[in-house]
């Protein structure tokens, strides 16, 4: 069946971009060898085919004068059709706007909400999105400062003193530190209702770089998924722009779950689908190669918490 699918794909006319390119897991190492040969030549060719995917879609709300200051970067704007809409506040133009898009995952078409690292001026909107989406998990993939540049606001309390972000109260309950990440639990309250939200913070992934070793990211994704399971409430994912590291995290989460139940993997199709929802999802063609030995659980768990 897979061979017939691959023959049909190969027979498609020149220039037709196929949204799906399945590769059999047992062939993945050979596939990776071929694609990465000559300085990733075929990976670069395939990545180039994704360049324009989704780019014909409107970003009209992001470009409204009242919303422009809410965007961290001028070239990273949410598409209208998949943007998260905040509950509007009275007659406040733009009060439903945040730079964030719904994103499909392995378990559901709106499993994730991908967003930019909050600005100091948009931290209240960020917490409104956490509350109004009914999310119980935040994945953060950047540090607040990298190489002296602000990548993300310090939007959460660093000690047990409660912080208020608009009408939302956030109080740290517990935080556990590991070598490459920390996991915190917050009590989040609004209008006499309280919820527990978890914050999964991966701290060793440089912007435009790769985690070192890449296996640390695989371990983080597995630790995250071990805690979350298939909770159907949206998972909020952000880095600085909410495209490169966020897209790679979601792609890896999908791949690791998919290959537990299937004998093929379609990385191209996953990135193609994400780019229809948010611009530039996954920024470089050097995918984090998931060798079957890792997906079978060979990478080990979180290890003991690092010293504080
Ligand atoms: C290559 N860098 C960028 O495109 C960043 C946005 C960005 C994308 C991805 C990431 N990595 S991440 O998604 O993993 O956080 C960080 C920052 N954009 C900016 O710095 C843009 C400039 C730019 C760069 C490249 C381009 O093609 C168009 C415009 N600058 C910019 O927005 O300047 C402000 C912050 C002063 C308003």
Coordinates of C-alpha atoms and ligand atoms in Angstrom, one line a residue:
X1 CA 0.0 0.0 0.0
X2 CA 2.8 2.4 0.9
X3 CA 4.8 1.4 -2.2
X4 CA 1.6 2.2 -4.3
X5 CA 1.2 5.6 -2.5
X6 CA 4.9 6.4 -3.3
X7 CA 4.5 5.4 -7.0
X8 CA 1.4 7.6 -7.3
X9 CA 3.2 10.5 -5.7
X10 CA 6.2 10.1 -8.0
X11 CA 3.8 10.1 -11.0
X12 CA 2.4 13.6 -10.2
X13 CA 3.2 16.3 -12.7
X14 CA 6.4 18.4 -12.3
X15 CA 6.0 21.2 -9.8
X16 CA 3.0 19.8 -8.1
X17 CA 3.7 20.2 -4.3
X18 CA 2.5 17.1 -2.6
X19 CA 1.3 17.8 1.0
X20 CA 2.3 14.3 2.0
X21 CA 5.6 12.4 1.7
X22 CA 5.5 9.3 3.9
X23 CA 8.7 7.5 4.6
X24 CA 8.8 4.0 6.1
X25 CA 10.4 4.1 9.6
X26 CA 12.6 1.1 8.7
X27 CA 13.9 3.2 5.6
X28 CA 14.3 6.4 7.6
X29 CA 18.1 6.1 8.2
X30 CA 18.7 5.6 4.4
X31 CA 16.2 8.4 3.6
X32 CA 18.1 10.7 6.0
X33 CA 21.4 9.7 4.4
X34 CA 20.2 10.5 0.9
X35 CA 18.5 13.8 1.9
X36 CA 21.4 15.1 4.0
X37 CA 24.1 14.2 1.4
X38 CA 26.0 17.1 -0.2
X39 CA 25.4 19.5 2.7
X40 CA 21.7 18.6 3.1
X41 CA 21.1 19.3 -0.6
X42 CA 17.8 17.4 -0.9
X43 CA 16.6 18.6 2.5
X44 CA 17.2 22.2 1.3
X45 CA 15.4 21.5 -2.0
X46 CA 12.4 20.0 -0.1
X47 CA 12.4 22.9 2.4
X48 CA 12.3 25.4 -0.4
X49 CA 9.0 23.8 -1.6
X50 CA 7.5 24.9 1.7
X51 CA 8.5 28.5 1.3
X52 CA 5.2 29.8 0.0
X53 CA 2.8 27.4 1.7
X54 CA 0.1 29.5 3.4
X55 CA 1.6 32.8 2.5
X56 CA -1.5 33.8 0.3
X57 CA -3.6 34.0 3.5
X58 CA -4.8 37.3 5.1
X59 CA -3.3 38.8 8.3
X60 CA -5.7 41.8 8.3
X61 CA -6.3 42.0 12.1
X62 CA -2.6 41.8 12.8
X63 CA -2.0 44.8 10.5
X64 CA -4.7 47.0 12.1
X65 CA -3.0 50.2 13.5
X66 CA -4.4 49.3 17.0
X67 CA -2.8 45.8 16.9
X68 CA 0.6 46.5 15.2
X69 CA 2.3 47.3 18.6
X70 CA 1.1 43.9 19.9
X71 CA 3.3 42.1 17.5
X72 CA 6.9 41.3 18.7
X73 CA 8.2 41.1 15.1
X74 CA 7.0 42.9 11.9
X75 CA 7.3 39.7 9.8
X76 CA 5.6 37.2 12.1
X77 CA 1.9 37.9 11.9
X78 CA -1.0 35.5 12.6
X79 CA -3.3 34.5 9.7
X80 CA -6.8 35.7 10.3
X81 CA -8.4 32.2 9.6
X82 CA -6.6 30.4 12.4
X83 CA -6.0 33.2 14.9
X84 CA -7.0 32.8 18.6
X85 CA -9.7 35.4 19.4
X86 CA -9.9 36.8 22.9
X87 CA -13.3 37.7 24.3
X88 CA -13.7 41.3 23.2
X89 CA -13.7 44.0 25.9
X90 CA -16.6 46.5 25.5
X91 CA -16.0 48.8 22.5
X92 CA -12.2 48.4 22.7
X93 CA -11.0 48.0 19.1
X94 CA -8.5 45.2 18.8
X95 CA -9.4 43.9 22.3
X96 CA -9.9 40.4 20.7
X97 CA -6.4 40.4 19.2
X98 CA -3.3 38.4 20.3
X99 CA -0.4 37.1 18.0
X100 CA -1.4 33.5 18.2
X101 CA -2.8 30.7 16.0
X102 CA -4.5 27.3 16.6
X103 CA -2.3 24.5 15.4
X104 CA -3.1 20.8 14.6
X105 CA -1.3 18.1 16.6
X106 CA -1.3 14.3 16.6
X107 CA -4.5 14.1 18.7
X108 CA -6.7 16.9 17.4
X109 CA -6.9 19.7 14.8
X110 CA -6.7 22.4 17.4
X111 CA -4.4 20.6 19.9
X112 CA -2.0 23.6 20.3
X113 CA -2.2 27.4 20.4
X114 CA 1.1 28.8 19.1
X115 CA 2.1 32.3 20.1
X116 CA 5.0 34.7 20.3
X117 CA 6.9 35.3 23.5
X118 CA 4.6 37.8 25.3
X119 CA 5.7 41.4 25.3
X120 CA 5.5 43.3 28.7
X121 CA 2.6 45.2 27.1
X122 CA 0.8 42.0 26.0
X123 CA 1.3 39.8 29.1
X124 CA -2.3 40.4 30.2
X125 CA -3.6 39.3 26.9
X126 CA -1.4 36.2 27.2
X127 CA -3.0 35.2 30.5
X128 CA -6.5 36.0 29.2
X129 CA -5.7 33.6 26.3
X130 CA -4.5 30.9 28.8
X131 CA -7.8 31.3 30.8
X132 CA -10.3 31.8 27.9
X133 CA -8.8 28.8 25.9
X134 CA -9.3 26.6 29.0
X135 CA -5.7 25.5 28.6
X136 CA -3.8 23.7 31.4
X137 CA -0.3 23.7 30.0
X138 CA 2.2 26.2 28.7
X139 CA 5.4 25.1 26.8
X140 CA 8.1 27.8 26.7
X141 CA 11.1 27.1 24.4
X142 CA 13.3 30.2 24.9
X143 CA 15.0 32.1 27.7
X144 CA 13.8 35.6 28.5
X145 CA 17.2 37.0 27.4
X146 CA 19.6 35.5 25.0
X147 CA 22.9 37.2 24.0
X148 CA 21.8 40.3 25.7
X149 CA 18.5 40.6 23.7
X150 CA 15.0 40.3 25.2
X151 CA 13.3 37.3 23.6
X152 CA 10.3 37.1 25.9
X153 CA 8.8 39.0 28.9
X154 CA 9.1 37.5 32.4
X155 CA 5.4 36.9 32.4
X156 CA 5.1 34.6 35.3
X157 CA 6.0 34.9 39.1
X158 CA 9.5 33.6 40.0
X159 CA 8.6 33.2 43.7
X160 CA 5.6 32.4 45.7
X161 CA 4.3 35.9 45.9
X162 CA 1.0 36.0 43.9
X163 CA 1.1 38.3 40.8
X164 CA -1.9 39.9 39.1
X165 CA -2.1 40.2 35.3
X166 CA -5.3 42.3 34.8
X167 CA -8.0 40.4 36.7
X168 CA -6.1 37.1 36.6
X169 CA -4.1 36.0 39.7
X170 CA -1.1 33.7 39.2
X171 CA 0.6 32.1 42.1
X172 CA 3.6 29.7 42.0
X173 CA 2.9 26.4 43.8
X174 CA 5.9 24.3 43.0
X175 CA 8.8 24.3 40.6
X176 CA 11.2 21.4 39.7
X177 CA 14.5 22.0 37.9
X178 CA 16.2 19.5 35.6
X179 CA 19.4 19.9 33.6
X180 CA 17.7 21.3 30.4
X181 CA 14.2 22.2 31.6
X182 CA 12.0 23.1 34.6
X183 CA 8.4 22.2 35.3
X184 CA 6.3 24.6 37.4
X185 CA 2.8 24.5 38.7
X186 CA 0.7 27.7 39.0
X187 CA -2.6 28.3 40.7
X188 CA -4.4 30.5 38.2
X189 CA -7.6 32.3 39.4
X190 CA -10.2 34.5 37.8
X191 CA -13.7 35.5 39.1
X192 CA -13.6 33.1 42.1
X193 CA -12.6 30.1 39.9
X194 CA -9.1 28.5 40.3
X195 CA -7.2 26.1 38.1
X196 CA -3.8 24.5 38.1
X197 CA -1.6 25.3 35.0
X198 CA 1.7 23.6 34.3
X199 CA 4.6 25.5 32.8
X200 CA 7.2 23.4 30.9
X201 CA 10.2 25.6 30.3
X202 CA 13.0 24.2 28.0
X203 CA 16.0 26.5 28.7
X204 CA 18.9 25.2 26.5
X205 CA 17.7 25.9 22.9
X206 CA 19.5 28.9 21.4
X207 CA 17.5 31.0 18.9
X208 CA 18.2 29.8 15.3
X209 CA 20.3 27.0 16.8
X210 CA 19.7 23.4 17.9
X211 CA 19.7 22.0 21.4
X212 CA 23.0 20.3 22.4
X213 CA 22.7 17.4 22.4
X214 CA 19.6 17.1 20.2
X215 CA 18.5 14.2 22.4
X216 CA 17.8 16.6 25.2
X217 CA 14.9 17.9 23.2
X218 CA 13.6 14.4 22.5
X219 CA 13.7 13.8 26.3
X220 CA 11.9 17.0 27.0
X221 CA 9.1 16.2 24.5
X222 CA 8.7 12.7 26.0
X223 CA 8.7 14.1 29.6
X224 CA 6.1 16.7 28.6
X225 CA 3.9 14.1 26.9
X226 CA 4.3 11.7 29.9
X227 CA 2.7 14.4 32.1
X228 CA 0.0 15.7 29.6
X229 CA -1.1 12.4 28.1
X230 CA -3.9 13.0 25.6
X231 CA -5.5 15.8 27.6
X232 CA -7.8 17.4 25.0
X233 CA -7.5 21.0 26.4
X234 CA -5.4 23.3 24.2
X235 CA -1.6 23.4 24.9
X236 CA 0.0 26.8 24.6
X237 CA 3.4 26.8 23.0
X238 CA 5.7 29.7 22.5
X239 CA 9.3 30.7 21.9
X240 CA 10.3 34.2 20.9
X241 CA 8.5 34.6 17.6
X242 CA 6.5 31.4 18.0
X243 CA 7.5 29.8 14.7
X244 CA 11.0 28.2 14.7
X245 CA 11.5 26.4 18.0
X246 CA 7.7 26.1 18.5
X247 CA 7.2 24.5 15.1
X248 CA 10.0 22.0 15.7
X249 CA 8.7 21.1 19.1
X250 CA 5.2 20.4 17.8
X251 CA 6.6 18.4 14.8
X252 CA 8.7 16.3 17.1
X253 CA 5.8 15.7 19.5
X254 CA 3.6 14.5 16.5
X255 CA 6.4 12.3 15.1
X256 CA 7.1 10.6 18.4
X257 CA 3.5 9.8 19.0
X258 CA 2.8 8.7 15.3
X259 CA 5.7 6.2 15.1
X260 CA 4.4 4.4 18.2
X261 CA 1.3 3.5 16.2
X262 CA 2.4 3.5 12.6
X263 CA 5.3 2.2 10.4
X264 CA 5.8 5.4 8.4
X265 CA 6.5 9.1 9.2
X266 CA 5.6 12.1 7.1
X267 CA 7.7 15.1 8.3
X268 CA 7.1 17.1 5.1
X269 CA 3.3 16.6 5.5
X270 CA 3.5 17.7 9.2
X271 CA 5.4 20.9 8.4
X272 CA 3.1 21.6 5.3
X273 CA 0.0 21.4 7.6
X274 CA 1.5 23.7 10.2
X275 CA 2.5 26.3 7.7
X276 CA -1.1 26.5 6.5
X277 CA -2.0 27.7 10.1
X278 CA 1.0 29.9 11.0
X279 CA 3.8 31.5 9.0
X280 CA 7.4 30.0 9.0
X281 CA 6.6 27.1 11.3
X282 CA 9.9 25.2 11.6
X283 CA 12.6 27.6 10.4
X284 CA 15.5 25.4 9.2
X285 CA 15.6 22.2 7.1
X286 CA 17.9 20.4 9.6
X287 CA 15.2 18.4 11.2
X288 CA 15.9 16.8 14.6
X289 CA 16.5 13.3 13.3
X290 CA 14.5 10.8 15.4
X291 CA 16.4 7.5 15.2
X292 CA 14.1 4.5 15.8
X293 CA 16.2 3.6 18.9
X294 CA 15.2 6.9 20.4
X295 CA 11.5 6.6 19.6
X296 CA 11.6 3.1 21.2
X297 CA 12.4 4.8 24.5
X298 CA 16.2 4.4 24.4
X299 CA 16.9 8.0 25.3
X300 CA 16.2 7.6 29.0
X301 CA 13.9 9.7 31.2
X302 CA 14.3 13.1 32.8
X303 CA 17.0 11.9 35.3
X304 CA 17.1 13.4 38.8
X305 CA 16.2 17.1 39.3
X306 CA 19.3 19.3 38.9
X307 CA 20.6 21.0 42.1
X308 CA 18.8 24.4 42.5
Ligands
LIG1 C1 15.2 35.9 11.0 N1 14.6 36.7 12.0 C2 13.3 37.1 11.9 O1 12.7 36.8 10.9 C3 12.8 37.9 13.0 C4 11.6 37.1 13.6 C5 12.0 35.8 14.3 C6 11.7 34.6 13.7 C7 12.1 33.4 14.3 C8 12.7 33.5 15.5 N2 13.1 32.2 16.2 S1 11.9 31.5 17.1 O2 10.6 31.4 16.4 O3 12.5 30.1 17.4 O4 11.8 32.3 18.4 C9 13.0 34.7 16.1 C10 12.7 35.9 15.5 N3 12.3 39.2 12.5 C11 13.0 40.3 12.8 O5 14.0 40.4 13.5 C12 12.4 41.6 12.1 C13 13.2 41.9 10.8 C14 13.1 41.0 9.8 C15 14.1 40.0 9.7 C16 14.0 39.1 8.6 C17 12.9 39.2 7.7 O6 12.9 38.3 6.7 C18 12.0 40.2 7.8 C19 12.1 41.1 8.9 N4 12.6 42.7 12.9 C20 11.7 43.3 13.7 O7 10.6 42.8 13.7 O8 12.2 44.4 14.3 C21 11.5 44.9 15.5 C22 11.6 43.8 16.6 C23 12.4 46.1 16.0 C24 10.1 45.3 15.2

